Structure formats: C-alpha cells, structure tokens
Short mmCIF file of C-alpha atoms in Angstrom, two decimals:
data_model
loop_
_atom_site.label_atom_id
_atom_site.label_comp_id
_atom_site.label_asym_id
_atom_site.label_seq_id
_atom_site.Cartn_x
_atom_site.Cartn_y
_atom_site.Cartn_z
CA MET A 1155 95.12 143.13 96.76
CA GLU A 1156 98.71 143.80 97.79
CA THR A 1157 98.69 141.21 100.73
CA LEU A 1158 97.32 138.60 98.40
CA SER A 1159 99.88 138.91 95.61
CA GLU A 1160 102.54 139.14 98.64
CA GLU A 1161 101.25 135.69 99.91
CA ILE A 1162 101.39 134.18 96.38
CA LEU A 1163 105.18 135.46 95.84
CA SER A 1164 106.14 134.15 99.35
CA ASN A 1165 104.47 130.58 98.39
CA LYS A 1166 106.20 130.37 94.92
CA THR A 1167 109.51 131.42 96.55
CA GLU A 1168 109.10 128.53 99.24
CA LYS A 1169 108.30 125.88 96.76
CA VAL A 1170 111.47 127.13 94.49
CA THR A 1171 113.73 127.04 97.55
CA ILE A 1172 112.52 123.51 98.52
CA SER A 1173 113.15 122.20 94.97
CA GLN A 1174 116.46 123.97 94.85
CA LEU A 1175 117.58 122.22 98.15
CA TRP A 1176 116.41 118.91 96.81
CA ASP A 1177 118.25 119.39 93.45
CA ASN A 1178 121.55 120.75 95.32
CA GLN A 1179 121.63 117.67 97.76
CA PRO A 1180 124.29 114.96 96.61
CA PRO A 1181 123.13 111.64 95.36
CA VAL A 1182 124.40 109.95 98.42
CA ILE A 1183 121.26 111.38 100.27
CA HIS A 1184 118.77 110.10 97.53
CA TRP A 1185 120.53 106.41 97.73
CA CYS A 1186 120.14 106.67 101.74
CA LEU A 1187 116.49 107.46 101.50
CA GLY A 1188 115.94 104.90 98.74
CA LEU A 1189 117.64 102.28 100.88
CA THR A 1190 115.62 103.22 104.06
CA CYS A 1191 112.34 102.84 101.96
CA VAL A 1192 113.39 99.41 100.64
CA SER A 1193 114.55 98.29 104.16
CA PHE A 1194 111.17 99.36 105.68
CA SER A 1195 109.22 97.55 102.87
CA PHE A 1196 111.20 94.46 103.51
CA VAL A 1197 110.38 94.49 107.11
CA TYR A 1198 106.73 95.01 106.61
CA VAL A 1199 106.90 92.09 104.07
CA LEU A 1200 108.67 89.77 106.73
CA LEU A 1201 105.85 90.82 109.43
CA PHE A 1202 103.10 90.13 106.87
CA THR A 1203 104.49 86.62 106.14
CA MET A 1204 104.90 85.98 109.81
CA LEU A 1205 101.37 86.56 110.45
#
C-alpha cells in the first residue's frame, strides 16, 4: 500500500508543478502561443481555399 500512496502523491505533485509553471509564465508566452495557433489556422484555411 505504501507504493500506491507514494505514486499518487508523486502524480499530484507533478500536476501541481505543471499548473504552477503555467501560472508563473508571463502573459507574453500566452500571447505567442495564441498567435501561433491563429497563424496555423489561417494557413490551413488558405490551403483549404486553394484546394
């Protein structure tokens, strides 16, 4: 039982660290990710219209 509890605790700590890292990132990174998604969608729309 000790191993199961340790695994659950490690998984919870990993999730918390990932969320904390995402929250600690400056908003500039969020803007960059959003712009990259918009640019990729724009390129896909252009390719779809060309076909």
